[in-house]
Amino acid sequence: MRTAGATPRIQGRQWPAGLVALGCLAVQIPGGVPATALALLVWLVTLLLADRTALRALWLPRFWLVSLLLASLSGLLLGQHDVRLGGLALSRTGLEAGLLMVLRGGFMFALASWASRRLREPGAQRLAECLGARSLGQAFAAAVDLLPELQRLFTADLASAGEKNARGRVRRLARAFSALFYHTASLAEQMSRPVDNVSRRSPLVRPRLVAVVGSPGSGKTTSLLALASSLRRRGITVGGVVQPAQYRQGRKTGYRLRDIASGEEIDFARRSSAAGEQGLPFRFDPAGWEWSRDRLRRQSRRARVLLVDELGLLEAGGGGHLQALLSLGAANRADVWLLAVRADCAEVLGRMLGGFDAMLQPGCDPEHVLRQIILADGGQAGNCAGRAKA
Amino acid sequence: MEAGIPTLAEPSGSGRRLSAFWTRAACFGALWGVGEVTLGAFLHALRLPFAGVLMAALAVIMLVAQRQLYRRRGLSLATGLVAALVKTLSPGGVILGPMAAILVEATLVELCLPAWPGSVVAAMAAGSLCSLWSAFQQLFTQYLLYGRNIIELYLAMLRRASGWLNLPAGAGWWVLGGVIALLVVVGTTSGWLGVRLGVVSRQRLQTPGAGESW
């Protein structure tokens, strides 16, 4: 897709022609017919010697027809009618003005044709770099490299816009345009992501989702807490809530909610004889959900890693911590969400959250997880290619 | 989108990584440039009246939406510069006019938005200016090509046409006013759509899983 292949080879160096162009431009500025005719003549001879392709580009019948028509109209409409030509009353001033318009139009068109060819040369990018706009030159090269990808997106988005009636077609086209814009923005985000994994994520990129998946009682919360300790030892700020279970005589009697950052705890759920939400044998305190939502919202602004425990049947049904997580939106600045997920709900929750980037077993080595998953390869594995579909 | 995403680590063999600013300018400049090279050339070939206004409206939507995502000064202008360079790949004849149009549109958006990047009014003003510019660019190009005589000729044609049609004096100005009002409506609509698109795209980019379906 580089420019070099798209343009015919240029004959010789073009800077003398550029100097002649400037001279001709200066000569015709006063606006008289002789000066403009001279400028046109000199420029046509220059093109004949320097760039015949640009000269050939002047063969554009529509342009010349329009110019002649304007010249004739000028003879008819401008000034006093003091000349008769074939029964038509014309104006000498108008005809002169028309001739000047044709000459000037021809000269400017020839100049634009030559300049357009110069702009197409690969040298345009080098010139931009020479002028100090090195980044612009590189950005142009990057834009050219992007064209096939954008063309693919464009084709895919438009292909999905097939509709029979006109109104529906317009609506689908608008949707395709939006999708194209969104894809370009996410492409820009992926490409501008910092190489340094430790630097902050752009606020426009979704966080990486790492799930610790296991059945009830398999040690998900313990794994999360071990990971949190390892992260803290490395100086990484951790926030979020965990939901440790309460046991009495070996029997689960309820849950408490613990704020990871402050260590604060509240009672959250108690075993109940009647089945509660989603058939669970626990009664959840509505104030607990509010407490959790508030903590998540506050800590997602400060922490690099956000922990959320016990995503299960409630969340799979659209309730529980899920709404709090989804409502974080723009406020969230955490790079990684570390989630404890019940194995039988992992598929549904993965779909709801757009896929997990990594899925771990409870009891996994925290140091290994930190090195290989949370801190490593924040670039490619983070948001696209490495996303493991649950 | 996963496969074959180009990397900007070494964009032109220089080994120097592009900044996030220029990366974004490159992506959106490529998008705009592709639109100009394909859709712009197609509309030009169809000789549709006000095709330039349509292209300008699309450009405004994209630029305004882009500024809702990234509130960086100069980004619209940088995007315009990249798009103008991409336009050089167009196989058509004279490209100076479209390139100038792209740069002027980018400059107008850049001038209107920095003070209030999220303001709908600023976006609408930018849209109106771009829309008006694209409509009068033809006249401006003709002025450059043929000199000031072309303006005198058009005014003489207007006077003569008014005389033939027995229109009251000043009727031409009313028609001109109507056209300008229509262009302003198109421009403000595109500015408003740009803000909407930017806000929706921002939400989708920030919400896990939401960007996958449209």
Coordinates of C-alpha atoms in Angstrom, one line a residue:
Chain A
M1 CA 0.0 0.0 0.0
R2 CA 3.0 2.3 -0.2
T3 CA 2.8 5.3 -2.4
A4 CA 5.7 4.5 -4.5
G5 CA 3.9 1.7 -6.4
A6 CA 0.9 3.8 -7.1
T7 CA 2.6 6.7 -9.0
P8 CA 4.3 6.6 -12.3
R9 CA 8.1 7.3 -12.1
I10 CA 8.9 11.0 -12.1
Q11 CA 11.3 12.4 -14.7
G12 CA 14.4 13.8 -13.0
R13 CA 14.5 16.3 -10.1
Q14 CA 11.6 18.6 -9.8
W15 CA 12.9 21.5 -7.9
P16 CA 13.8 23.6 -11.0
A17 CA 10.2 23.2 -12.1
G18 CA 9.1 24.3 -8.7
L19 CA 11.2 27.5 -9.0
V20 CA 9.7 28.2 -12.5
A21 CA 6.2 27.6 -11.0
L22 CA 6.8 30.2 -8.3
G23 CA 8.1 32.7 -11.0
C24 CA 5.1 32.1 -13.2
L25 CA 2.7 32.5 -10.3
A26 CA 4.4 35.9 -9.5
V27 CA 4.2 37.0 -13.1
Q28 CA 0.4 36.4 -13.5
I29 CA -0.6 38.0 -10.1
P30 CA -1.1 41.5 -11.6
G31 CA -3.9 39.9 -13.7
G32 CA -3.4 41.2 -17.2
V33 CA -4.0 39.0 -20.3
P34 CA -0.4 39.2 -21.7
A35 CA 1.2 38.4 -18.3
T36 CA -1.1 35.5 -17.7
A37 CA -0.6 34.1 -21.2
L38 CA 3.1 34.3 -20.8
A39 CA 3.0 32.5 -17.4
L40 CA 0.8 29.8 -19.0
L41 CA 3.1 29.4 -22.0
V42 CA 6.3 29.2 -19.9
W43 CA 4.6 26.7 -17.5
L44 CA 3.4 24.4 -20.3
V45 CA 6.9 24.4 -21.8
T46 CA 8.3 23.5 -18.4
L47 CA 5.9 20.7 -18.0
L48 CA 6.8 19.4 -21.5
L49 CA 10.4 19.2 -20.3
A50 CA 10.0 18.1 -16.7
D51 CA 6.8 16.2 -16.3
R52 CA 4.8 15.1 -19.4
T53 CA 2.4 13.0 -17.3
A54 CA 1.2 16.2 -15.6
L55 CA 0.9 17.8 -19.0
R56 CA -1.3 14.9 -20.2
A57 CA -3.5 15.3 -17.1
L58 CA -4.5 18.6 -18.5
W59 CA -6.6 16.8 -21.1
L60 CA -9.9 17.2 -19.2
P61 CA -12.6 18.2 -21.7
R62 CA -15.1 19.0 -18.9
F63 CA -12.8 21.6 -17.4
W64 CA -12.1 23.3 -20.7
L65 CA -15.8 23.3 -21.7
V66 CA -16.8 24.9 -18.4
S67 CA -14.0 27.5 -18.8
L68 CA -15.1 28.4 -22.4
L69 CA -18.7 28.6 -21.3
L70 CA -17.8 30.9 -18.5
A71 CA -15.8 33.0 -20.9
S72 CA -18.7 33.3 -23.3
L73 CA -21.1 34.2 -20.5
S74 CA -18.7 36.8 -19.4
G75 CA -18.7 38.4 -22.9
L76 CA -22.5 38.4 -22.8
L77 CA -23.1 39.6 -19.3
L78 CA -20.2 41.8 -18.2
G79 CA -19.7 45.4 -19.3
Q80 CA -21.3 47.5 -22.2
H81 CA -22.3 45.7 -25.3
D82 CA -20.0 47.3 -27.9
V83 CA -19.1 44.5 -30.2
R84 CA -21.4 42.4 -32.6
L85 CA -20.3 38.9 -33.4
G86 CA -22.6 36.8 -35.6
G87 CA -25.7 38.8 -34.6
L88 CA -24.8 38.7 -30.9
A89 CA -24.2 41.8 -28.9
L90 CA -21.1 41.3 -26.8
S91 CA -18.9 43.3 -24.5
R92 CA -15.2 43.9 -25.3
T93 CA -14.5 44.2 -21.5
G94 CA -16.4 41.0 -20.8
L95 CA -14.6 39.1 -23.6
E96 CA -11.3 40.2 -22.2
A97 CA -12.3 39.2 -18.7
G98 CA -13.4 35.8 -20.1
L99 CA -10.1 35.3 -22.0
L100 CA -8.3 36.1 -18.8
M101 CA -10.4 33.6 -16.9
V102 CA -9.6 30.8 -19.4
L103 CA -5.8 31.6 -19.3
R104 CA -5.7 31.9 -15.6
G105 CA -7.8 28.8 -15.1
G106 CA -5.6 26.8 -17.5
F107 CA -2.4 28.0 -15.7
M108 CA -3.8 27.2 -12.2
F109 CA -5.1 23.8 -13.3
A110 CA -1.7 22.9 -14.8
L111 CA 0.0 24.0 -11.6
A112 CA -2.4 22.0 -9.4
S113 CA -2.0 19.0 -11.6
W114 CA 1.8 19.1 -11.2
A115 CA 1.6 19.9 -7.5
S116 CA -0.8 17.0 -6.9
R117 CA 1.7 14.6 -8.5
R118 CA 4.5 16.0 -6.3
L119 CA 2.3 15.4 -3.2
R120 CA 1.9 11.7 -4.2
E121 CA 5.6 11.1 -4.2
P122 CA 7.0 9.0 -1.3
G123 CA 9.2 12.1 -0.8
A124 CA 6.2 13.9 0.8
Q125 CA 6.6 11.8 3.9
R126 CA 10.4 12.4 3.9
L127 CA 9.8 16.1 3.5
A128 CA 7.4 16.1 6.4
E129 CA 10.2 14.4 8.5
C130 CA 12.8 16.9 7.2
L131 CA 10.5 19.8 8.3
G132 CA 10.6 18.4 11.8
A133 CA 7.3 16.6 11.6
R134 CA 8.9 13.3 12.1
S135 CA 5.9 11.9 14.1
L136 CA 3.6 13.0 11.3
G137 CA 5.6 11.1 8.8
Q138 CA 5.6 8.0 11.0
A139 CA 1.9 8.5 11.6
F140 CA 1.2 8.6 7.9
A141 CA 3.2 5.4 7.4
A142 CA 1.2 3.8 10.2
A143 CA -2.0 5.0 8.7
V144 CA -1.1 3.5 5.4
D145 CA -0.3 0.2 7.1
L146 CA -3.7 0.3 8.8
L147 CA -5.6 0.7 5.6
P148 CA -6.1 -3.1 4.9
E149 CA -7.3 -3.6 8.4
L150 CA -9.8 -0.7 8.1
Q151 CA -10.9 -1.8 4.7
R152 CA -11.6 -5.2 6.3
L153 CA -13.6 -3.6 9.1
F154 CA -15.4 -1.3 6.6
T155 CA -16.4 -4.2 4.4
A156 CA -17.5 -6.3 7.4
D157 CA -19.6 -3.5 8.9
L158 CA -21.2 -2.6 5.6
A159 CA -21.9 -6.2 4.7
S160 CA -23.9 -6.5 7.9
A161 CA -25.9 -3.4 6.9
G162 CA -28.0 -5.2 4.2
E163 CA -31.6 -4.2 4.5
K164 CA -34.5 -4.2 2.1
N165 CA -36.4 -0.9 2.8
A166 CA -34.8 2.5 2.6
R167 CA -35.4 3.5 6.2
G168 CA -34.0 0.3 7.6
R169 CA -31.0 0.6 5.3
V170 CA -30.3 4.1 6.6
R171 CA -30.5 2.9 10.1
R172 CA -28.3 -0.1 9.5
L173 CA -25.8 2.2 7.6
A174 CA -25.7 4.5 10.6
R175 CA -25.1 1.5 12.9
A176 CA -22.3 0.3 10.6
F177 CA -20.7 3.8 10.8
S178 CA -20.9 3.7 14.6
A179 CA -19.4 0.2 14.7
L180 CA -16.6 1.3 12.4
F181 CA -15.8 4.3 14.6
Y182 CA -15.9 2.1 17.7
H183 CA -13.6 -0.5 16.0
T184 CA -11.2 2.3 15.1
A185 CA -11.2 3.6 18.6
S186 CA -10.5 0.2 20.1
L187 CA -7.8 -0.4 17.5
A188 CA -6.2 2.9 18.5
E189 CA -6.4 1.9 22.2
Q190 CA -4.8 -1.5 21.5
M191 CA -2.0 0.1 19.5
S192 CA -1.3 2.9 21.9
R193 CA -1.2 0.7 25.0
P194 CA 2.1 1.2 26.8
V195 CA 4.7 -1.5 26.6
D196 CA 5.4 -1.1 30.3
N197 CA 2.9 -3.4 32.0
V198 CA 3.2 -1.5 35.2
S199 CA 2.1 1.8 33.8
R200 CA -1.6 2.7 34.1
R201 CA -4.2 1.4 31.8
S202 CA -5.9 3.9 29.5
P203 CA -9.3 4.7 30.9
L204 CA -10.9 3.7 27.6
V205 CA -9.7 0.1 27.8
R206 CA -11.6 -2.5 29.8
P207 CA -9.8 -4.0 32.7
R208 CA -8.3 -7.5 32.4
L209 CA -10.5 -10.1 34.0
V210 CA -8.8 -12.9 35.9
A211 CA -11.1 -15.5 37.3
V212 CA -10.4 -18.1 40.1
V213 CA -12.9 -20.7 39.2
G214 CA -14.0 -23.5 41.6
S215 CA -16.8 -25.2 43.3
P216 CA -18.1 -24.0 46.7
G217 CA -15.6 -24.7 49.5
S218 CA -12.7 -25.3 47.1
G219 CA -10.6 -22.4 48.4
K220 CA -11.4 -19.5 46.0
T221 CA -11.5 -16.9 48.7
T222 CA -8.3 -18.2 50.3
S223 CA -6.6 -18.0 46.9
L224 CA -7.8 -14.5 46.4
L225 CA -6.5 -13.4 49.7
A226 CA -3.1 -15.1 49.0
L227 CA -2.9 -13.2 45.7
A228 CA -3.8 -10.0 47.4
S229 CA -0.9 -10.5 49.9
S230 CA 1.5 -11.2 47.1
L231 CA 0.4 -8.1 45.2
R232 CA 0.8 -5.9 48.3
R233 CA 4.3 -7.2 48.9
R234 CA 5.2 -6.0 45.4
G235 CA 3.8 -2.5 46.2
I236 CA 0.7 -2.9 44.1
T237 CA -2.5 -1.4 45.6
V238 CA -5.3 -3.9 46.0
G239 CA -8.9 -3.1 46.8
G240 CA -12.3 -4.8 46.7
V241 CA -14.4 -7.1 48.8
V242 CA -14.2 -10.7 49.8
Q243 CA -17.0 -12.7 51.3
P244 CA -15.6 -15.2 53.9
A245 CA -18.0 -17.9 54.9
Q246 CA -19.0 -18.4 58.6
Y247 CA -19.0 -21.9 60.0
R248 CA -20.5 -23.4 63.2
Q249 CA -19.8 -27.0 64.0
G250 CA -18.7 -27.6 60.4
R251 CA -21.8 -26.2 58.9
K252 CA -21.9 -22.9 56.8
T253 CA -24.1 -20.5 58.7
G254 CA -23.6 -17.4 56.7
Y255 CA -21.3 -14.9 55.1
R256 CA -19.5 -11.7 56.1
L257 CA -18.2 -9.0 53.8
R258 CA -14.7 -7.8 54.3
D259 CA -13.2 -4.6 52.8
I260 CA -9.7 -5.7 51.5
A261 CA -8.2 -2.2 51.9
S262 CA -9.3 -1.3 55.4
G263 CA -10.0 -4.8 56.8
E264 CA -13.5 -3.6 58.0
E265 CA -16.1 -6.4 58.1
I266 CA -19.9 -6.5 58.3
D267 CA -22.5 -9.3 58.6
F268 CA -24.0 -10.0 55.2
A269 CA -26.0 -13.2 55.0
R270 CA -27.5 -15.7 57.4
R271 CA -28.8 -19.2 56.8
S272 CA -32.5 -19.3 56.6
S273 CA -35.0 -22.2 56.6
A274 CA -36.9 -20.8 53.6
A275 CA -35.2 -20.6 50.2
G276 CA -34.1 -17.1 49.3
E277 CA -32.9 -15.6 46.0
Q278 CA -32.1 -18.0 43.3
G279 CA -33.1 -20.9 45.7
L280 CA -30.1 -20.2 47.9
P281 CA -30.6 -21.2 51.6
F282 CA -29.4 -17.7 52.8
R283 CA -31.0 -14.4 53.5
F284 CA -28.9 -11.5 52.3
D285 CA -28.9 -8.1 53.9
P286 CA -29.8 -5.4 51.3
A287 CA -27.6 -3.0 53.2
G288 CA -24.7 -5.3 52.5
W289 CA -25.1 -5.0 48.8
E290 CA -25.1 -1.2 49.1
W291 CA -22.0 -1.4 51.3
S292 CA -20.2 -3.6 48.8
R293 CA -21.2 -1.4 45.9
D294 CA -19.9 1.7 47.7
R295 CA -16.6 0.0 48.6
L296 CA -16.1 -1.3 45.0
R297 CA -16.8 2.1 43.5
R298 CA -14.4 3.9 45.8
Q299 CA -11.6 1.4 45.6
S300 CA -11.8 0.9 41.8
R301 CA -10.7 4.5 41.5
R302 CA -7.6 4.0 43.6
A303 CA -6.5 0.4 43.4
R304 CA -4.6 -1.3 40.6
V305 CA -6.2 -4.6 41.2
L306 CA -9.8 -5.0 42.3
L307 CA -10.9 -8.2 44.1
V308 CA -14.5 -9.4 44.0
D309 CA -15.4 -12.6 45.8
E310 CA -18.1 -15.2 45.3
L311 CA -19.6 -14.5 41.9
G312 CA -22.2 -17.3 41.6
L313 CA -25.8 -18.0 41.1
L314 CA -27.0 -14.5 42.1
E315 CA -24.7 -12.8 39.6
A316 CA -25.5 -15.3 36.9
G317 CA -29.2 -14.3 37.4
G318 CA -28.2 -10.6 36.9
G319 CA -28.1 -9.7 40.6
G320 CA -25.5 -9.8 43.4
H321 CA -22.2 -8.0 42.8
L322 CA -22.7 -8.0 39.0
Q323 CA -24.6 -4.8 38.8
A324 CA -22.1 -3.1 41.1
L325 CA -19.3 -4.3 38.8
L326 CA -21.0 -3.2 35.6
S327 CA -22.0 0.1 37.0
L328 CA -18.3 1.1 37.7
G329 CA -18.0 2.1 34.0
A330 CA -15.9 5.2 33.5
A331 CA -15.0 5.5 37.2
N332 CA -13.1 2.3 37.2
R333 CA -9.3 2.8 37.0
A334 CA -8.2 -0.7 38.2
D335 CA -6.1 -2.5 35.6
V336 CA -7.1 -6.0 36.7
W337 CA -10.3 -7.4 38.2
L338 CA -9.5 -10.6 40.2
L339 CA -12.8 -12.5 40.5
A340 CA -13.7 -15.7 42.5
V341 CA -16.3 -17.5 40.3
R342 CA -18.4 -20.6 41.0
A343 CA -17.5 -23.3 38.5
D344 CA -21.1 -23.9 37.5
C345 CA -21.7 -20.2 36.7
A346 CA -18.4 -19.5 35.0
E347 CA -19.7 -19.8 31.5
V348 CA -22.7 -17.5 32.0
L349 CA -20.7 -14.9 33.9
G350 CA -17.9 -15.0 31.4
R351 CA -20.4 -14.2 28.6
M352 CA -21.9 -11.4 30.7
L353 CA -18.5 -9.8 31.4
G354 CA -17.2 -10.2 27.8
G355 CA -14.9 -13.1 28.5
F356 CA -12.3 -13.8 31.1
D357 CA -8.7 -13.1 30.2
A358 CA -7.4 -16.0 32.3
M359 CA -9.1 -18.7 34.4
L360 CA -7.2 -20.2 37.4
Q361 CA -7.8 -23.1 39.7
P362 CA -8.1 -22.4 43.5
G363 CA -4.8 -23.2 45.3
C364 CA -2.7 -22.0 42.4
D365 CA 0.8 -20.7 43.3
P366 CA 0.2 -16.9 43.8
E367 CA 3.7 -16.0 42.7
H368 CA 3.4 -17.9 39.5
V369 CA 0.0 -16.3 38.8
L370 CA 1.4 -12.9 39.5
R371 CA 4.4 -13.3 37.2
Q372 CA 2.7 -15.2 34.4
I373 CA -0.8 -13.7 34.3
I374 CA -1.3 -10.5 36.2
L375 CA 1.9 -8.6 35.6
A376 CA 3.1 -10.4 32.4
D377 CA 2.1 -9.4 28.9
G378 CA -0.4 -6.7 29.7
G379 CA -0.2 -5.9 26.1
Q380 CA -1.5 -8.6 23.8
A381 CA -3.0 -11.0 26.4
G382 CA -4.9 -8.2 28.1
N383 CA -7.8 -7.3 25.9
C384 CA -8.0 -9.1 22.7
A385 CA -6.0 -12.0 21.4
G386 CA -5.4 -13.8 24.7
R387 CA -9.0 -13.4 26.0
A388 CA -10.1 -16.8 27.0
K389 CA -13.8 -17.3 26.3
A390 CA -15.4 -18.9 29.3
Chain B
M1 CA -9.9 -8.0 14.9
E2 CA -7.4 -10.1 16.8
A3 CA -5.5 -11.3 13.8
G4 CA -3.1 -9.1 12.0
I5 CA -3.4 -6.0 14.1
P6 CA -0.4 -3.9 13.0
T7 CA 2.0 -2.8 15.7
L8 CA 3.4 0.7 15.9
A9 CA 6.5 -0.3 17.7
E10 CA 8.5 0.3 14.6
P11 CA 6.3 2.2 12.2
S12 CA 8.8 3.1 9.6
G13 CA 11.8 1.2 10.5
S14 CA 13.1 3.9 12.7
G15 CA 12.8 1.9 15.9
R16 CA 11.0 4.8 17.6
R17 CA 7.6 4.1 19.0
L18 CA 4.8 6.5 18.1
S19 CA 3.3 8.4 21.0
A20 CA -0.3 7.6 22.0
F21 CA -1.3 11.0 20.5
W22 CA 0.1 10.2 17.0
T23 CA -1.1 6.7 17.2
R24 CA -4.7 7.9 17.7
A25 CA -4.2 10.5 15.0
A26 CA -2.9 7.8 12.6
C27 CA -5.9 5.5 13.3
F28 CA -8.6 8.1 12.9
G29 CA -6.7 9.8 10.0
A30 CA -6.6 6.5 8.2
L31 CA -10.3 6.1 8.8
W32 CA -11.1 9.6 7.4
G33 CA -8.6 9.2 4.6
V34 CA -10.2 5.9 3.6
G35 CA -13.6 7.5 3.6
E36 CA -12.3 10.4 1.4
V37 CA -10.5 8.1 -1.1
T38 CA -13.5 5.6 -1.5
L39 CA -16.8 7.3 -0.7
G40 CA -15.5 10.8 -1.6
A41 CA -14.2 9.7 -5.0
F42 CA -17.5 7.8 -5.6
L43 CA -19.7 10.8 -4.8
H44 CA -17.4 13.0 -6.9
A45 CA -17.8 10.6 -9.8
L46 CA -21.6 10.7 -9.4
R47 CA -21.6 14.5 -9.6
L48 CA -24.1 14.7 -6.8
P49 CA -24.8 18.3 -5.7
F50 CA -23.5 19.0 -2.1
A51 CA -21.5 15.8 -2.0
G52 CA -18.8 17.8 -0.2
V53 CA -21.3 18.7 2.5
L54 CA -22.1 15.1 3.1
M55 CA -18.4 14.3 3.3
A56 CA -17.9 17.2 5.7
A57 CA -20.8 16.1 7.9
L58 CA -19.2 12.6 8.2
A59 CA -15.8 14.1 9.0
V60 CA -17.4 16.4 11.7
I61 CA -19.2 13.4 13.3
M62 CA -15.9 11.5 13.4
L63 CA -13.8 14.4 14.7
V64 CA -16.2 15.5 17.3
A65 CA -16.7 11.9 18.5
Q66 CA -13.0 11.5 18.6
R67 CA -12.6 14.6 20.8
Q68 CA -15.2 13.1 23.2
L69 CA -12.8 10.1 23.7
Y70 CA -9.5 12.0 23.8
R71 CA -9.6 15.6 25.0
R72 CA -6.2 16.4 23.7
R73 CA -5.5 19.8 22.0
G74 CA -4.3 19.5 18.5
L75 CA -5.6 15.9 17.9
S76 CA -8.2 17.0 15.3
L77 CA -5.6 18.9 13.4
A78 CA -3.1 16.0 13.6
T79 CA -5.9 13.6 12.4
G80 CA -6.6 16.0 9.5
L81 CA -2.9 16.1 8.5
V82 CA -2.7 12.3 8.4
A83 CA -6.0 12.1 6.5
A84 CA -4.7 14.7 4.0
L85 CA -1.6 12.6 3.5
V86 CA -3.7 9.4 3.1
K87 CA -5.7 11.3 0.4
T88 CA -2.5 11.5 -1.7
L89 CA -3.0 7.8 -2.3
S90 CA -6.2 8.6 -4.2
P91 CA -5.8 7.6 -7.8
G92 CA -7.9 10.6 -9.0
G93 CA -6.4 13.7 -10.8
V94 CA -6.0 16.9 -8.8
I95 CA -6.0 16.3 -5.1
L96 CA -5.1 19.7 -3.8
G97 CA -8.7 20.8 -3.4
P98 CA -9.8 17.8 -1.3
M99 CA -6.6 18.0 0.7
A100 CA -7.2 21.7 1.5
A101 CA -10.8 20.9 2.4
I102 CA -9.6 18.2 4.9
L103 CA -7.1 20.5 6.5
V104 CA -9.6 23.4 6.7
E105 CA -12.3 21.1 8.3
A106 CA -9.8 19.8 10.8
T107 CA -8.7 23.3 11.6
L108 CA -12.2 24.5 12.1
V109 CA -13.0 21.7 14.5
E110 CA -9.7 22.2 16.3
L111 CA -10.5 25.9 16.7
C112 CA -14.1 25.3 18.0
L113 CA -13.6 22.4 20.4
P114 CA -10.6 23.1 22.6
A115 CA -12.3 25.5 24.9
W116 CA -15.3 23.2 25.5
P117 CA -14.5 19.7 24.1
G118 CA -17.6 18.2 25.6
S119 CA -19.9 21.0 24.7
V120 CA -22.7 20.2 22.3
V121 CA -22.9 23.9 21.3
A122 CA -19.2 24.0 20.4
A123 CA -19.7 20.8 18.4
M124 CA -22.7 22.2 16.6
A125 CA -20.7 25.4 15.8
A126 CA -17.9 23.3 14.4
G127 CA -20.3 21.3 12.3
S128 CA -22.0 24.5 10.9
L129 CA -18.7 26.0 10.0
C130 CA -17.5 22.9 8.3
S131 CA -20.7 22.5 6.4
L132 CA -20.7 26.1 5.2
W133 CA -17.0 25.8 4.3
S134 CA -17.6 22.7 2.2
A135 CA -20.5 24.4 0.3
F136 CA -18.6 27.5 -0.4
Q137 CA -15.3 25.8 -1.1
Q138 CA -16.4 25.3 -4.7
L139 CA -16.8 29.0 -5.0
F140 CA -13.5 29.6 -3.3
T141 CA -11.7 27.1 -5.7
Q142 CA -13.2 28.9 -8.7
Y143 CA -12.0 32.2 -7.3
L144 CA -8.5 30.8 -7.1
L145 CA -8.7 29.3 -10.6
Y146 CA -10.4 32.1 -12.5
G147 CA -9.7 35.2 -10.4
R148 CA -12.2 37.8 -9.1
N149 CA -13.9 38.0 -12.5
I150 CA -15.8 34.9 -11.7
I151 CA -17.5 36.5 -8.8
E152 CA -18.6 39.5 -10.9
L153 CA -19.9 37.0 -13.5
Y154 CA -22.0 35.1 -11.0
L155 CA -23.4 38.4 -9.6
A156 CA -24.3 39.5 -13.2
M157 CA -25.9 36.1 -13.8
L158 CA -28.0 36.5 -10.6
R159 CA -29.1 40.0 -11.6
R160 CA -30.0 38.9 -15.1
A161 CA -31.9 35.8 -13.8
S162 CA -33.9 38.0 -11.3
G163 CA -34.8 40.3 -14.2
W164 CA -36.0 37.4 -16.4
L165 CA -38.1 35.9 -13.6
N166 CA -39.5 39.2 -12.5
L167 CA -38.3 38.6 -8.9
P168 CA -38.2 41.5 -6.5
A169 CA -34.8 43.0 -5.7
G170 CA -33.1 41.1 -3.0
A171 CA -34.8 37.8 -3.7
G172 CA -31.5 36.2 -4.5
W173 CA -30.3 37.0 -1.0
W174 CA -33.3 35.2 0.5
V175 CA -32.5 32.1 -1.6
L176 CA -28.9 32.4 -0.4
G177 CA -30.1 32.8 3.2
G178 CA -32.2 29.7 2.8
V179 CA -29.3 27.6 1.5
I180 CA -27.1 28.8 4.4
A181 CA -29.8 28.0 6.9
L182 CA -30.1 24.5 5.5
L183 CA -26.3 24.0 5.7
V184 CA -26.3 25.2 9.3
V185 CA -29.0 22.6 10.1
V186 CA -26.9 19.9 8.5
G187 CA -23.8 21.1 10.3
T188 CA -25.4 21.3 13.7
T189 CA -27.0 17.9 13.3
S190 CA -23.6 16.4 12.5
G191 CA -22.0 18.1 15.5
W192 CA -24.8 16.7 17.8
L193 CA -24.4 13.2 16.2
G194 CA -20.7 13.4 16.8
V195 CA -21.2 14.1 20.5
R196 CA -23.7 11.3 20.8
L197 CA -21.4 8.8 19.0
G198 CA -18.5 9.8 21.1
V199 CA -20.4 9.4 24.4
V200 CA -21.8 6.0 23.3
S201 CA -18.4 4.8 22.1
R202 CA -16.8 5.9 25.3
Q203 CA -19.3 4.0 27.4
R204 CA -18.9 0.9 25.2
L205 CA -15.1 1.0 25.4
Q206 CA -15.3 1.3 29.2
T207 CA -17.9 -1.3 29.9
P208 CA -16.6 -4.8 30.0
G209 CA -18.3 -6.9 27.4
A210 CA -20.5 -4.2 26.0
G211 CA -18.4 -3.4 23.0
E212 CA -18.8 -6.9 21.6
S213 CA -22.4 -6.4 20.3
W214 CA -24.0 -3.6 18.4

